[in-house]
PDB file of N, CA and C in Angstrom:
ATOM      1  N   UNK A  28     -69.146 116.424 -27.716  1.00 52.00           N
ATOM      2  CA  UNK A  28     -69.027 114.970 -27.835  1.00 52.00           C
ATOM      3  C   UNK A  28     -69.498 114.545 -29.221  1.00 52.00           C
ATOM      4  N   UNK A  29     -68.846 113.359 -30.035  1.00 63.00           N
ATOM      5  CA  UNK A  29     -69.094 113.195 -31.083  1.00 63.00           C
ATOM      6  C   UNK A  29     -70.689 112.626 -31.146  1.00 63.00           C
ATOM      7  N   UNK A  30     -71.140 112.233 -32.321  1.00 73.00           N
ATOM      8  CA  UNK A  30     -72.517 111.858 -32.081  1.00 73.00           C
ATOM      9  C   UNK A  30     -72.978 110.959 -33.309  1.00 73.00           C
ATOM     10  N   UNK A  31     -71.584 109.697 -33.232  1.00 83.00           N
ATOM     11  CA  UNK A  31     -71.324 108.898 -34.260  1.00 83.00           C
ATOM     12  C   UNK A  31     -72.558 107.533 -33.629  1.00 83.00           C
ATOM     13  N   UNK A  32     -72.992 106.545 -34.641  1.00 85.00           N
ATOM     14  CA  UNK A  32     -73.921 105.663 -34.030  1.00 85.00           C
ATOM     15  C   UNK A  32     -72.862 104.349 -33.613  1.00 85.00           C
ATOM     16  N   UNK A  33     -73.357 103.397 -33.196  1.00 86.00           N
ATOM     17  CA  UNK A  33     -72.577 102.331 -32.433  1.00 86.00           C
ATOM     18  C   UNK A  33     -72.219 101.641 -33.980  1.00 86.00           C
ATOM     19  N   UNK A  34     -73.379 101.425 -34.710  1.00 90.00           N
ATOM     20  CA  UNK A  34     -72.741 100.921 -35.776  1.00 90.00           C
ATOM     21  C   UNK A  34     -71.607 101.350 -36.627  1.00 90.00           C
ATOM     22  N   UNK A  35     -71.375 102.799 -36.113  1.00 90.00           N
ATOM     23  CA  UNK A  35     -69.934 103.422 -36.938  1.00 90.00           C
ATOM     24  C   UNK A  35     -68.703 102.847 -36.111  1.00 90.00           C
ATOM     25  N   UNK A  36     -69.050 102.491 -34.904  1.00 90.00           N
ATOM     26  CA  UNK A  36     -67.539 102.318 -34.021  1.00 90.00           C
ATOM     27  C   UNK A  36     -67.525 100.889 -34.275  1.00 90.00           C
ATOM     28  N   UNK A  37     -68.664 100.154 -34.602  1.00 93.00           N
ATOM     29  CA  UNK A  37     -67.802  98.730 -34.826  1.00 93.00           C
ATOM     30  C   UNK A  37     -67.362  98.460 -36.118  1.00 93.00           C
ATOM     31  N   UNK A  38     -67.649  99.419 -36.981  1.00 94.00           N
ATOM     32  CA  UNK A  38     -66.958  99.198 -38.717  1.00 94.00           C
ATOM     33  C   UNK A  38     -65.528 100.352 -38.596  1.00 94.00           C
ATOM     34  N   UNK A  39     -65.070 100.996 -37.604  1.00 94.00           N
ATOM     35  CA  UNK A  39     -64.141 101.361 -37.527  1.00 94.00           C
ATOM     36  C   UNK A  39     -63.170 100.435 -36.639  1.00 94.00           C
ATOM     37  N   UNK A  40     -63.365  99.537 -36.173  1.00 96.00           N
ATOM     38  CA  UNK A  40     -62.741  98.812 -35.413  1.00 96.00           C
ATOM     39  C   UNK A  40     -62.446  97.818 -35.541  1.00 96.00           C
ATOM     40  N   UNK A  41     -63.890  96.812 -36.765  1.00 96.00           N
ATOM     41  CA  UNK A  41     -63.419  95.692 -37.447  1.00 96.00           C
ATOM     42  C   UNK A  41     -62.317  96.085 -38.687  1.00 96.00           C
ATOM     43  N   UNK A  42     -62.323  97.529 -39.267  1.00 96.00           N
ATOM     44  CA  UNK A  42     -60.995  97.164 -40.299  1.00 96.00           C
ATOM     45  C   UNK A  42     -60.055  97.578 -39.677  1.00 96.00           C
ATOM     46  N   UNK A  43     -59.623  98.127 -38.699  1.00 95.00           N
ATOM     47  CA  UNK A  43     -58.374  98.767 -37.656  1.00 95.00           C
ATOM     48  C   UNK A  43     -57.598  97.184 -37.476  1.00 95.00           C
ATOM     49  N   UNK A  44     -58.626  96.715 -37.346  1.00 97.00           N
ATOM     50  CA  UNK A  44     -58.089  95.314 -36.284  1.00 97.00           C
ATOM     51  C   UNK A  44     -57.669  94.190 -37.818  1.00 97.00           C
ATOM     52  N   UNK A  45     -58.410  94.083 -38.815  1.00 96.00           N
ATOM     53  CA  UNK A  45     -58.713  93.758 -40.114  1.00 96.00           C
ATOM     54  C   UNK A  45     -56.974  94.124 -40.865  1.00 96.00           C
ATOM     55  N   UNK A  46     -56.463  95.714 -40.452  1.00 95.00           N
ATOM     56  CA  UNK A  46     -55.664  95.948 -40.856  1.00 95.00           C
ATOM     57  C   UNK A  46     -54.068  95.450 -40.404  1.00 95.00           C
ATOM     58  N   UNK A  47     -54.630  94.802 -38.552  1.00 95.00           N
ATOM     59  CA  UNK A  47     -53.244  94.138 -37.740  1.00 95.00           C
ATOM     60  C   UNK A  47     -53.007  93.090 -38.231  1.00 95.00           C
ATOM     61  N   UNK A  48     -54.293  92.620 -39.515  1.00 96.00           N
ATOM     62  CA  UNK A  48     -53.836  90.926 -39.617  1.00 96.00           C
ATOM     63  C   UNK A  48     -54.837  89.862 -38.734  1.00 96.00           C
ATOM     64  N   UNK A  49     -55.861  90.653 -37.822  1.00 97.00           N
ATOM     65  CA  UNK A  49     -56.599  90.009 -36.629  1.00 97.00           C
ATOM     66  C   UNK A  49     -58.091  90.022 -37.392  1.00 97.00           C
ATOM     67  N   UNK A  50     -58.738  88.995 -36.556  1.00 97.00           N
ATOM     68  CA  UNK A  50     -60.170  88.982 -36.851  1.00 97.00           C
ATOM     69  C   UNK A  50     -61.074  89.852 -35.699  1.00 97.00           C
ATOM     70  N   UNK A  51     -61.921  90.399 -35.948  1.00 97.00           N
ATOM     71  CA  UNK A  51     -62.840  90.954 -34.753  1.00 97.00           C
ATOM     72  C   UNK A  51     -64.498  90.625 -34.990  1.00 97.00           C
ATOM     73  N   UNK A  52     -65.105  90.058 -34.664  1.00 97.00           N
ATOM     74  CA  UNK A  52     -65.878  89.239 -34.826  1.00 97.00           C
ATOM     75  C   UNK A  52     -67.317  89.636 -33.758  1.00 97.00           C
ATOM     76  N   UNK A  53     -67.952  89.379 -34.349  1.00 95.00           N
ATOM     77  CA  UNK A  53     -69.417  89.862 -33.437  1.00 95.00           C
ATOM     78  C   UNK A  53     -69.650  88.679 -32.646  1.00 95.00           C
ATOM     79  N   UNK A  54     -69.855  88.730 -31.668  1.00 90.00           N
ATOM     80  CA  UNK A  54     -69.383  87.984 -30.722  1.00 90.00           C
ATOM     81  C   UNK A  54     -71.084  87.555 -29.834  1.00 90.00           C
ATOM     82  N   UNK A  55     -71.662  86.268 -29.887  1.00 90.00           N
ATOM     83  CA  UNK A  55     -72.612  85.956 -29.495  1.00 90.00           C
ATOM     84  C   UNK A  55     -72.534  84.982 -28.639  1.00 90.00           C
ATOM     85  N   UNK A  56     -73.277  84.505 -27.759  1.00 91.00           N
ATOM     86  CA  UNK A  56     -73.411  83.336 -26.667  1.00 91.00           C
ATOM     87  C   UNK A  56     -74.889  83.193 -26.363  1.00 91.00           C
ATOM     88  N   UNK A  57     -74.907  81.976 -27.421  1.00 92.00           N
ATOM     89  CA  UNK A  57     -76.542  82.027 -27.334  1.00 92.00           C
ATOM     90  C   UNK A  57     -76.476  81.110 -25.388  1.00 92.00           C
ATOM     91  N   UNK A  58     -77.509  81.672 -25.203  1.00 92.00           N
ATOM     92  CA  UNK A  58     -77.905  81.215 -23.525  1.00 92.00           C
ATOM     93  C   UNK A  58     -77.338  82.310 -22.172  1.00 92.00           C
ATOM     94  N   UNK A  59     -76.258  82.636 -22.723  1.00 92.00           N
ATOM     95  CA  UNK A  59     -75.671  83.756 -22.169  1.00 92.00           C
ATOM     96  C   UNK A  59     -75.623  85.118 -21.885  1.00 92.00           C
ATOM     97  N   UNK A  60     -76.807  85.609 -21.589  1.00 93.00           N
ATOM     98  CA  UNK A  60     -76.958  87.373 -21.944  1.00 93.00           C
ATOM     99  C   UNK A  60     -75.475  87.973 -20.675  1.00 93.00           C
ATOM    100  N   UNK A  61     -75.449  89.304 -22.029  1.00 95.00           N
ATOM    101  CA  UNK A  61     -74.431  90.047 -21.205  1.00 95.00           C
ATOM    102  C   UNK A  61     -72.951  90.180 -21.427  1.00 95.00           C
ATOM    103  N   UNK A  62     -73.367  89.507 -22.598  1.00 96.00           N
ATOM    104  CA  UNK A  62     -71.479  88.650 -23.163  1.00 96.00           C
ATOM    105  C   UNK A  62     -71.416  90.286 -24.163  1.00 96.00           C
ATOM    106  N   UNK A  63     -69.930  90.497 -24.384  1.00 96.00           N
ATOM    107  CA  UNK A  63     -69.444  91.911 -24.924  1.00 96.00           C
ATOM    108  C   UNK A  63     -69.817  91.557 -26.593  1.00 96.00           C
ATOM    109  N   UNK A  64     -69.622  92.685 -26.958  1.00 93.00           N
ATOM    110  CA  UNK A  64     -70.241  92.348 -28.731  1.00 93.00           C
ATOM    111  C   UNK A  64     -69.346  92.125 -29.221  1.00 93.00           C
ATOM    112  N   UNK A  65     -68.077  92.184 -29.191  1.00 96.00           N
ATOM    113  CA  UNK A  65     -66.934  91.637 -30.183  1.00 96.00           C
ATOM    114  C   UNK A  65     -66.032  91.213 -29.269  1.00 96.00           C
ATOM    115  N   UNK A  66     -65.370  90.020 -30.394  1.00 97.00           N
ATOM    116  CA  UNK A  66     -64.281  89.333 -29.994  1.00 97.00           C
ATOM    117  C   UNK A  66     -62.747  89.352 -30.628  1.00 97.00           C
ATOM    118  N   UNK A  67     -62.022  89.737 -30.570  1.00 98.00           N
ATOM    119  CA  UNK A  67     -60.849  90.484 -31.421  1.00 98.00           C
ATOM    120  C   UNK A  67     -59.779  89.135 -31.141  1.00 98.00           C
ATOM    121  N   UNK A  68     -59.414  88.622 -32.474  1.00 97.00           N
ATOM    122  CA  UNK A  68     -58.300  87.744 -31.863  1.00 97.00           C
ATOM    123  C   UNK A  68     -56.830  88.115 -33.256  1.00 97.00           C
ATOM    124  N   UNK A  69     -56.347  88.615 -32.323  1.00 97.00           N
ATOM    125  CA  UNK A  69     -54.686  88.854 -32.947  1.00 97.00           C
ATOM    126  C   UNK A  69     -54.238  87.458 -33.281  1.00 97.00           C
ATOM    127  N   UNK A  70     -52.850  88.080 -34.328  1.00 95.00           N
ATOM    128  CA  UNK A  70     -51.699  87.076 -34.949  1.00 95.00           C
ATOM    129  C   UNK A  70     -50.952  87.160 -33.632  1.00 95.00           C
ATOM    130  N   UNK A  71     -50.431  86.075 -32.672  1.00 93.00           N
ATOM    131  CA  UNK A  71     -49.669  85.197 -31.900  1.00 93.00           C
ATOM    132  C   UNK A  71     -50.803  84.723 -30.905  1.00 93.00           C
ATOM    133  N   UNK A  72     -51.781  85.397 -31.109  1.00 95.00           N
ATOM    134  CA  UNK A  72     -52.995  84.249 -29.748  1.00 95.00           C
ATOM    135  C   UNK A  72     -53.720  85.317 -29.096  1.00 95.00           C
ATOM    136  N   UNK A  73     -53.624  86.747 -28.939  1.00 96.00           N
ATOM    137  CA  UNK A  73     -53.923  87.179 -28.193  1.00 96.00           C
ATOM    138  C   UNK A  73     -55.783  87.626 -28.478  1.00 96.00           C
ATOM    139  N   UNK A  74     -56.519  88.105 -27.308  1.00 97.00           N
ATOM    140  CA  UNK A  74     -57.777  87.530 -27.619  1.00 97.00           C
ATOM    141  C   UNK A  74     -58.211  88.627 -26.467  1.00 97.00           C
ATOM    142  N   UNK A  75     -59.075  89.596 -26.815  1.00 97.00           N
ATOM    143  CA  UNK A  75     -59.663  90.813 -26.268  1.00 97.00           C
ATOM    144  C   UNK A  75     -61.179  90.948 -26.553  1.00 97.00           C
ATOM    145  N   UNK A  76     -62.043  91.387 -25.660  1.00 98.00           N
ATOM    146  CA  UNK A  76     -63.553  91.420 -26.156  1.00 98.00           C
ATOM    147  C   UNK A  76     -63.573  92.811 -26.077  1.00 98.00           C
ATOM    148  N   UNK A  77     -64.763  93.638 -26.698  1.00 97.00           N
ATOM    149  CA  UNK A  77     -64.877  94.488 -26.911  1.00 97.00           C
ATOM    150  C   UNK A  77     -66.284  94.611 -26.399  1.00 97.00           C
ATOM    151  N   UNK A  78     -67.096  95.890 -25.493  1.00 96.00           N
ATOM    152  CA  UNK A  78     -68.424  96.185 -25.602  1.00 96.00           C
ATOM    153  C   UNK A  78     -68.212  97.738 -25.935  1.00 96.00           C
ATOM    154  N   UNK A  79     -68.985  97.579 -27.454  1.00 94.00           N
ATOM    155  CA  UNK A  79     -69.787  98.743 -27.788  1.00 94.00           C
ATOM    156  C   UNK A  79     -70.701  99.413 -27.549  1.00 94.00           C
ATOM    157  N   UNK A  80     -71.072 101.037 -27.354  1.00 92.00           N
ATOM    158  CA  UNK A  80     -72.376 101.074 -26.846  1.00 92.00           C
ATOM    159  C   UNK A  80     -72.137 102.697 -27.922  1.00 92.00           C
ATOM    160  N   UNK A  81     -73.195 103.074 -28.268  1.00 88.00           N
ATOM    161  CA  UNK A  81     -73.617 104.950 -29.061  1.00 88.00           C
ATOM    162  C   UNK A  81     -72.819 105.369 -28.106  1.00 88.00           C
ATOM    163  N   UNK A  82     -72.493 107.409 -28.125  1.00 86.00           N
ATOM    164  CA  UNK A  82     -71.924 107.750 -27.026  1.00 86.00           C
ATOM    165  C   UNK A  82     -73.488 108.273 -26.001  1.00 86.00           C
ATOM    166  N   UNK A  83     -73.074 108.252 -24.675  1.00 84.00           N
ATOM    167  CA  UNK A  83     -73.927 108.484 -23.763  1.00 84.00           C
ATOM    168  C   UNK A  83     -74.715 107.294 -22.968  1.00 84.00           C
ATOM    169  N   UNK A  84     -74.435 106.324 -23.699  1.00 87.00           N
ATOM    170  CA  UNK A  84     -74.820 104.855 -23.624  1.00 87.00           C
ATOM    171  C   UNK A  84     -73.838 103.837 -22.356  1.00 87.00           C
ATOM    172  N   UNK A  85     -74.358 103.759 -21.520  1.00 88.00           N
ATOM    173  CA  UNK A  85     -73.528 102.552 -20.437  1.00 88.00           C
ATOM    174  C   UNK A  85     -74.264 101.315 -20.426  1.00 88.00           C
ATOM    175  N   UNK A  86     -73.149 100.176 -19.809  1.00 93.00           N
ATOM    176  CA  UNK A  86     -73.386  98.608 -20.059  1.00 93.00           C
ATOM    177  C   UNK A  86     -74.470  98.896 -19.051  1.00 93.00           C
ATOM    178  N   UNK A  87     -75.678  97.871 -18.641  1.00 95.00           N
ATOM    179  CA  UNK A  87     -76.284  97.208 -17.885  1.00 95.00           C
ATOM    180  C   UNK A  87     -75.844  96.541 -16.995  1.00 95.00           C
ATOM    181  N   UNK A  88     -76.572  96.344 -15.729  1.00 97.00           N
ATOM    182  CA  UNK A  88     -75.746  95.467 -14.282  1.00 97.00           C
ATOM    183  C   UNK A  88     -75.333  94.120 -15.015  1.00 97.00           C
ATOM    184  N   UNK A  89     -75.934  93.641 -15.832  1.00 97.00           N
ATOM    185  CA  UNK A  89     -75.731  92.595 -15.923  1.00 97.00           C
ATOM    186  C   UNK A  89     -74.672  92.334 -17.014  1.00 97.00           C
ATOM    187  N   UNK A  90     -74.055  93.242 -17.619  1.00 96.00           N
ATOM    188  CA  UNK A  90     -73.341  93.127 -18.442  1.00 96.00           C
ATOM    189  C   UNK A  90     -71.701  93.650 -17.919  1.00 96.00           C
ATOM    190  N   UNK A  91     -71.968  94.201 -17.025  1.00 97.00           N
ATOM    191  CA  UNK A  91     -70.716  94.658 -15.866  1.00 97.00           C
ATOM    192  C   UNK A  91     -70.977  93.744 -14.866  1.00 97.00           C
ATOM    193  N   UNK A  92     -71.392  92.912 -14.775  1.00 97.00           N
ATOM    194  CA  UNK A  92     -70.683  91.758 -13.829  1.00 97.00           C
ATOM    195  C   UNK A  92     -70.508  90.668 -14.828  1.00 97.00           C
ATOM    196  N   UNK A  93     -70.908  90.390 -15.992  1.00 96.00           N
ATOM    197  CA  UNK A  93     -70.030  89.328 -16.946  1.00 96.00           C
ATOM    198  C   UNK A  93     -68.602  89.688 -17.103  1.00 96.00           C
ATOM    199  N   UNK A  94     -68.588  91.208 -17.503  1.00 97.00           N
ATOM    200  CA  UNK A  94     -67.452  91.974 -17.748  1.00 97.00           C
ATOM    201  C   UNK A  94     -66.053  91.642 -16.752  1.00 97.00           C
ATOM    202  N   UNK A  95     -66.988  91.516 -15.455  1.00 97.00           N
ATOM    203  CA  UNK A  95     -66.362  91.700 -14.189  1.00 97.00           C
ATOM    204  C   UNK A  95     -65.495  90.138 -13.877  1.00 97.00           C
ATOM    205  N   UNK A  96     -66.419  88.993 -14.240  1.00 97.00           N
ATOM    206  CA  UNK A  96     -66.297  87.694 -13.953  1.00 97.00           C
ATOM    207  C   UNK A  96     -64.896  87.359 -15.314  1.00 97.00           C
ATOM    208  N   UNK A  97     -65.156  87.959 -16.390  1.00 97.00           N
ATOM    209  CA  UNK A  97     -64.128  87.643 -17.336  1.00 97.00           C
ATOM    210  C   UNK A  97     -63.140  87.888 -16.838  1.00 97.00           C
ATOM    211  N   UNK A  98     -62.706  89.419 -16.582  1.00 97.00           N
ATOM    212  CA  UNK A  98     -61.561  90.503 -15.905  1.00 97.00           C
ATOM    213  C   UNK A  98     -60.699  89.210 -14.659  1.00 97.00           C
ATOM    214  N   UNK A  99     -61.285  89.056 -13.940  1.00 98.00           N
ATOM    215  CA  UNK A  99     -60.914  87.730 -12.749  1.00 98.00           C
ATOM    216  C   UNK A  99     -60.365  87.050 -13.487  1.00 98.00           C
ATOM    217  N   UNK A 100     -60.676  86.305 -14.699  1.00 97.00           N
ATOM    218  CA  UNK A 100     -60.509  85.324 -15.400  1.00 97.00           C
ATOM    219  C   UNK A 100     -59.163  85.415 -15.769  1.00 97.00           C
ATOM    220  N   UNK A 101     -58.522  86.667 -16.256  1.00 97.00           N
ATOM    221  CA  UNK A 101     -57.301  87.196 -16.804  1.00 97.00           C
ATOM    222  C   UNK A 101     -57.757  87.858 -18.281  1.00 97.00           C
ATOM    223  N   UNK A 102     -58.835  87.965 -18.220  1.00 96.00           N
ATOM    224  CA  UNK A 102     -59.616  88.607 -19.866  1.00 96.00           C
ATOM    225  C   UNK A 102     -59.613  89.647 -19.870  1.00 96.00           C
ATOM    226  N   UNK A 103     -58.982  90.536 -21.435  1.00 97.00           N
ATOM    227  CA  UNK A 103     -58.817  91.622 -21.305  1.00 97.00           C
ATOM    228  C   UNK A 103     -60.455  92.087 -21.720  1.00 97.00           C
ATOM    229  N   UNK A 104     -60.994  92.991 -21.382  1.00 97.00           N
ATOM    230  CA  UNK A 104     -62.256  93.270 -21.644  1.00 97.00           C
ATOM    231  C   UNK A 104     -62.290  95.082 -21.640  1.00 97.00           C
ATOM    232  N   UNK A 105     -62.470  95.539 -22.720  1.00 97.00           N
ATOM    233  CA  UNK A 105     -63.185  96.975 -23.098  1.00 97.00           C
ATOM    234  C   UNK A 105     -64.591  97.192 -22.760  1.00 97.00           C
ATOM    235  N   UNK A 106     -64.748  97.870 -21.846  1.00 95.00           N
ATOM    236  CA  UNK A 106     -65.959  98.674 -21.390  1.00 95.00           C
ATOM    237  C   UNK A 106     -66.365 100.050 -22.288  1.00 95.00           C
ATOM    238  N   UNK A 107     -68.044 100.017 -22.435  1.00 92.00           N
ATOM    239  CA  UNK A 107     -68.250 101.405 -22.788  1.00 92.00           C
ATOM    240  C   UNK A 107     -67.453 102.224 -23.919  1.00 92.00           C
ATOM    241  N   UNK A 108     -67.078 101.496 -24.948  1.00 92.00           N
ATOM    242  CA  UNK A 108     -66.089 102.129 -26.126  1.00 92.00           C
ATOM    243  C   UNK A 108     -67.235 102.905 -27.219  1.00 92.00           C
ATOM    244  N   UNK A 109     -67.487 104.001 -26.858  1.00 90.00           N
ATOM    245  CA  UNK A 109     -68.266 105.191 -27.284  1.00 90.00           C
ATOM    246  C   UNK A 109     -67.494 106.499 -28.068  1.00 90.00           C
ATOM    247  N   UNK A 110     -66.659 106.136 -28.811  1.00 89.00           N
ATOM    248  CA  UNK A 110     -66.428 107.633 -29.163  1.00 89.00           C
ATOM    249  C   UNK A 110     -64.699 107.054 -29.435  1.00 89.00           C
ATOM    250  N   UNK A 111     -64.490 107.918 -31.104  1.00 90.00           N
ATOM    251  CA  UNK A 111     -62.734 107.297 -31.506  1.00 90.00           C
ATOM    252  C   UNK A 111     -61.617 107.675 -30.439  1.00 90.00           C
ATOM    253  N   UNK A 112     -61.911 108.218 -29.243  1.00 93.00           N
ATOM    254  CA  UNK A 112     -60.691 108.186 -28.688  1.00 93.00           C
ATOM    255  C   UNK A 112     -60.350 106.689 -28.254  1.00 93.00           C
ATOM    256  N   UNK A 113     -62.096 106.188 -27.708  1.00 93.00           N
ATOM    257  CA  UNK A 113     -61.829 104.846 -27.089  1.00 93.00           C
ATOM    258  C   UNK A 113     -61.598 103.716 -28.069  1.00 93.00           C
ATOM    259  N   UNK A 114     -61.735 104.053 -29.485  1.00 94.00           N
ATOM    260  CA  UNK A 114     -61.805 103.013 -30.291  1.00 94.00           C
ATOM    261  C   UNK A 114     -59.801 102.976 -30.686  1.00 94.00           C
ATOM    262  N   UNK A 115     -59.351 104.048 -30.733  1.00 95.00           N
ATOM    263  CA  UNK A 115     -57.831 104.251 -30.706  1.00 95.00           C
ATOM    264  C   UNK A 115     -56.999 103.805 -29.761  1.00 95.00           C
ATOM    265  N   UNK A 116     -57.591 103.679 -28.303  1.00 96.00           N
ATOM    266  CA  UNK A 116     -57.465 102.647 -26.846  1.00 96.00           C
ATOM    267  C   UNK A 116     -57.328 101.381 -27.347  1.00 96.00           C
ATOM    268  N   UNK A 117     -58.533 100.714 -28.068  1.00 97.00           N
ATOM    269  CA  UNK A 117     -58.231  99.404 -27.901  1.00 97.00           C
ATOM    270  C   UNK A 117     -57.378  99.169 -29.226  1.00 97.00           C
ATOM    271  N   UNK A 118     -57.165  99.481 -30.455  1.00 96.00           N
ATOM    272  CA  UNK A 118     -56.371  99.502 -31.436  1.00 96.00           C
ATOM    273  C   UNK A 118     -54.995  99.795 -31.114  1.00 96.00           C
ATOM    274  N   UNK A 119     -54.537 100.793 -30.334  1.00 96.00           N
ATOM    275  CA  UNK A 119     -53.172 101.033 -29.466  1.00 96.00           C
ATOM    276  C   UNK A 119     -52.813  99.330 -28.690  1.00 96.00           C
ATOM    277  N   UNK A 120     -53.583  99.124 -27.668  1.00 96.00           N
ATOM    278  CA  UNK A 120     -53.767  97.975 -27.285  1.00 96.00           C
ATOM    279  C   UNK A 120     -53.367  96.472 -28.084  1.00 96.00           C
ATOM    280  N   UNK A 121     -54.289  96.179 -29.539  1.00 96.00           N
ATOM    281  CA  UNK A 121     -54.154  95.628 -30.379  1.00 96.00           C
ATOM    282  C   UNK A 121     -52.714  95.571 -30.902  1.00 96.00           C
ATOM    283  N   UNK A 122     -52.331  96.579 -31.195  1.00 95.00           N
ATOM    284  CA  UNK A 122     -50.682  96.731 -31.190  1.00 95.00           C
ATOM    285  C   UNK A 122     -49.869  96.660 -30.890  1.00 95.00           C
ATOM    286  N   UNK A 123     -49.742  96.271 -29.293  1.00 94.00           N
ATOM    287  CA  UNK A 123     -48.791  96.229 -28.751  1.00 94.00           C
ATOM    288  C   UNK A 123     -48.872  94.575 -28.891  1.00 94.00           C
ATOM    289  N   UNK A 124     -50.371  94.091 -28.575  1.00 93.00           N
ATOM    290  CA  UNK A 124     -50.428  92.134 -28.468  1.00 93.00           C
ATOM    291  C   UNK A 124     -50.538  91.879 -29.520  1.00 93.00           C
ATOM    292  N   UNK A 125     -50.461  92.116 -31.075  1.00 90.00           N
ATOM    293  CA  UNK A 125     -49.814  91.607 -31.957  1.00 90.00           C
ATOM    294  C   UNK A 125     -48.528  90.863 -32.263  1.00 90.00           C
ATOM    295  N   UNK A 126     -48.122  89.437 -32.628  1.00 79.00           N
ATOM    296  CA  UNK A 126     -47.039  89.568 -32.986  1.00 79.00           C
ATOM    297  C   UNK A 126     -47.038  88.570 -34.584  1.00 79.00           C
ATOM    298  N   UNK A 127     -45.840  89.449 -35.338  1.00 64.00           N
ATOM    299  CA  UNK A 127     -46.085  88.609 -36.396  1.00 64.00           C
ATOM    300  C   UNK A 127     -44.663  88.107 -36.777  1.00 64.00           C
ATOM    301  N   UNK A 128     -45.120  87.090 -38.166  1.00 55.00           N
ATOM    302  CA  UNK A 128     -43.741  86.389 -38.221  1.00 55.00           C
ATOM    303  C   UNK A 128     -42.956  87.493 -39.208  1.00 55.00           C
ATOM    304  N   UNK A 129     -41.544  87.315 -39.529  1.00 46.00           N
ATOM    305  CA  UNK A 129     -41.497  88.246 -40.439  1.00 46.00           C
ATOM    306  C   UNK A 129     -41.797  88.039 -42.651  1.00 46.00           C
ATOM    307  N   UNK A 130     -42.264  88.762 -42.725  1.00 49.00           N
ATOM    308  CA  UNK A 130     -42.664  88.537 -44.237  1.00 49.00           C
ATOM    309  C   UNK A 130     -44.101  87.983 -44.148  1.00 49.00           C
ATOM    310  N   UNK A 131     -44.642  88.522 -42.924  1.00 51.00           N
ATOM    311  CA  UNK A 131     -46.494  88.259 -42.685  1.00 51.00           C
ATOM    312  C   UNK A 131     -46.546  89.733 -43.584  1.00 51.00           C
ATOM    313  N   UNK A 132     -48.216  89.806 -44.427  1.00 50.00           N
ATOM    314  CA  UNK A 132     -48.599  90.575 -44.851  1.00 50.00           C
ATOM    315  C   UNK A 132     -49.489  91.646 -43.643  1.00 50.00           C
ATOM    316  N   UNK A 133     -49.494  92.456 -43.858  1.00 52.00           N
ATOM    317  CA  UNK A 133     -50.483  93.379 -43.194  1.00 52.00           C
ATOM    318  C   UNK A 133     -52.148  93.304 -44.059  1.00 52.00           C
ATOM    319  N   UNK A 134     -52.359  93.148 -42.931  1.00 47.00           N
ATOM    320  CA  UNK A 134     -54.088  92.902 -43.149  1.00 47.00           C
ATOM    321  C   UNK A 134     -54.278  91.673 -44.542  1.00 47.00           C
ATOM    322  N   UNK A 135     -53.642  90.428 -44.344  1.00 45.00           N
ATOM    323  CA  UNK A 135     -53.805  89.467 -45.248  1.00 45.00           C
ATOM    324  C   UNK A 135     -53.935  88.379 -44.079  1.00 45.00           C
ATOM    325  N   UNK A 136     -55.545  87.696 -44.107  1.00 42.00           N
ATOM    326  CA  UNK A 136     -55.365  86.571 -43.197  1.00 42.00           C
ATOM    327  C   UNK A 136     -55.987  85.547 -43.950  1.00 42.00           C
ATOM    328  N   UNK A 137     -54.493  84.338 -44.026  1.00 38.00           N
ATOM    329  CA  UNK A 137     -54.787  82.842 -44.658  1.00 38.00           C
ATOM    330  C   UNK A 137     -56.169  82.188 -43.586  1.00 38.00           C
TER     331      UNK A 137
END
């Protein structure tokens, strides 16, 4: 298993996403514990959270039933993204809910 730190998977994921043209954003809710650490929002609307954790690392109860309450919601939500296979999951993902106009730049956001 790789034995990359959490801070490597979210600087691989903010320019992945950086590179669709999307923002991914550290994602806070003050009053709210439990909320996912990033918030990824694609070119046509689309809008995914992300929780990061080191590998070997799982969410807390309380962070899998926020997870859980979003999911209901219709929110796409990444669990436990530990390691580049899972970071290539949600970037695959990212790709498909992209849409752009044509003669949009890649990774240029007005």
């Amino acid at each position: 298993m790789e034995k990359y730190s959490e801070n490597y998977y979210e600087q691989r994921l903010t320019r992945a996403v950086k590179m669709l043209g999307g923002l991914c954003w550290k994602f806070v809710s003050p009053g709210h514990s439990g909320v996912p650490d990033r918030i990824i929002i694609l070119p046509g609307g689309a809008v995914l959270f992300v929780e990061l954790k080191a590998p070997g690392k799982k969410e807390r109860l309380l962070q899998q039933v926020i997870q859980d309450r979003m999911r209901k919601l219709g929110v796409t939500v990444f669990s436990s993204v530990n390691s580049t296979e899972k970071i290539d999951e949600v970037i695959a993902e990212c790709v498909k809910r992209t849409h752009r106009k044509s003669g949009d730049q890649k990774g240029v956001i007005s």
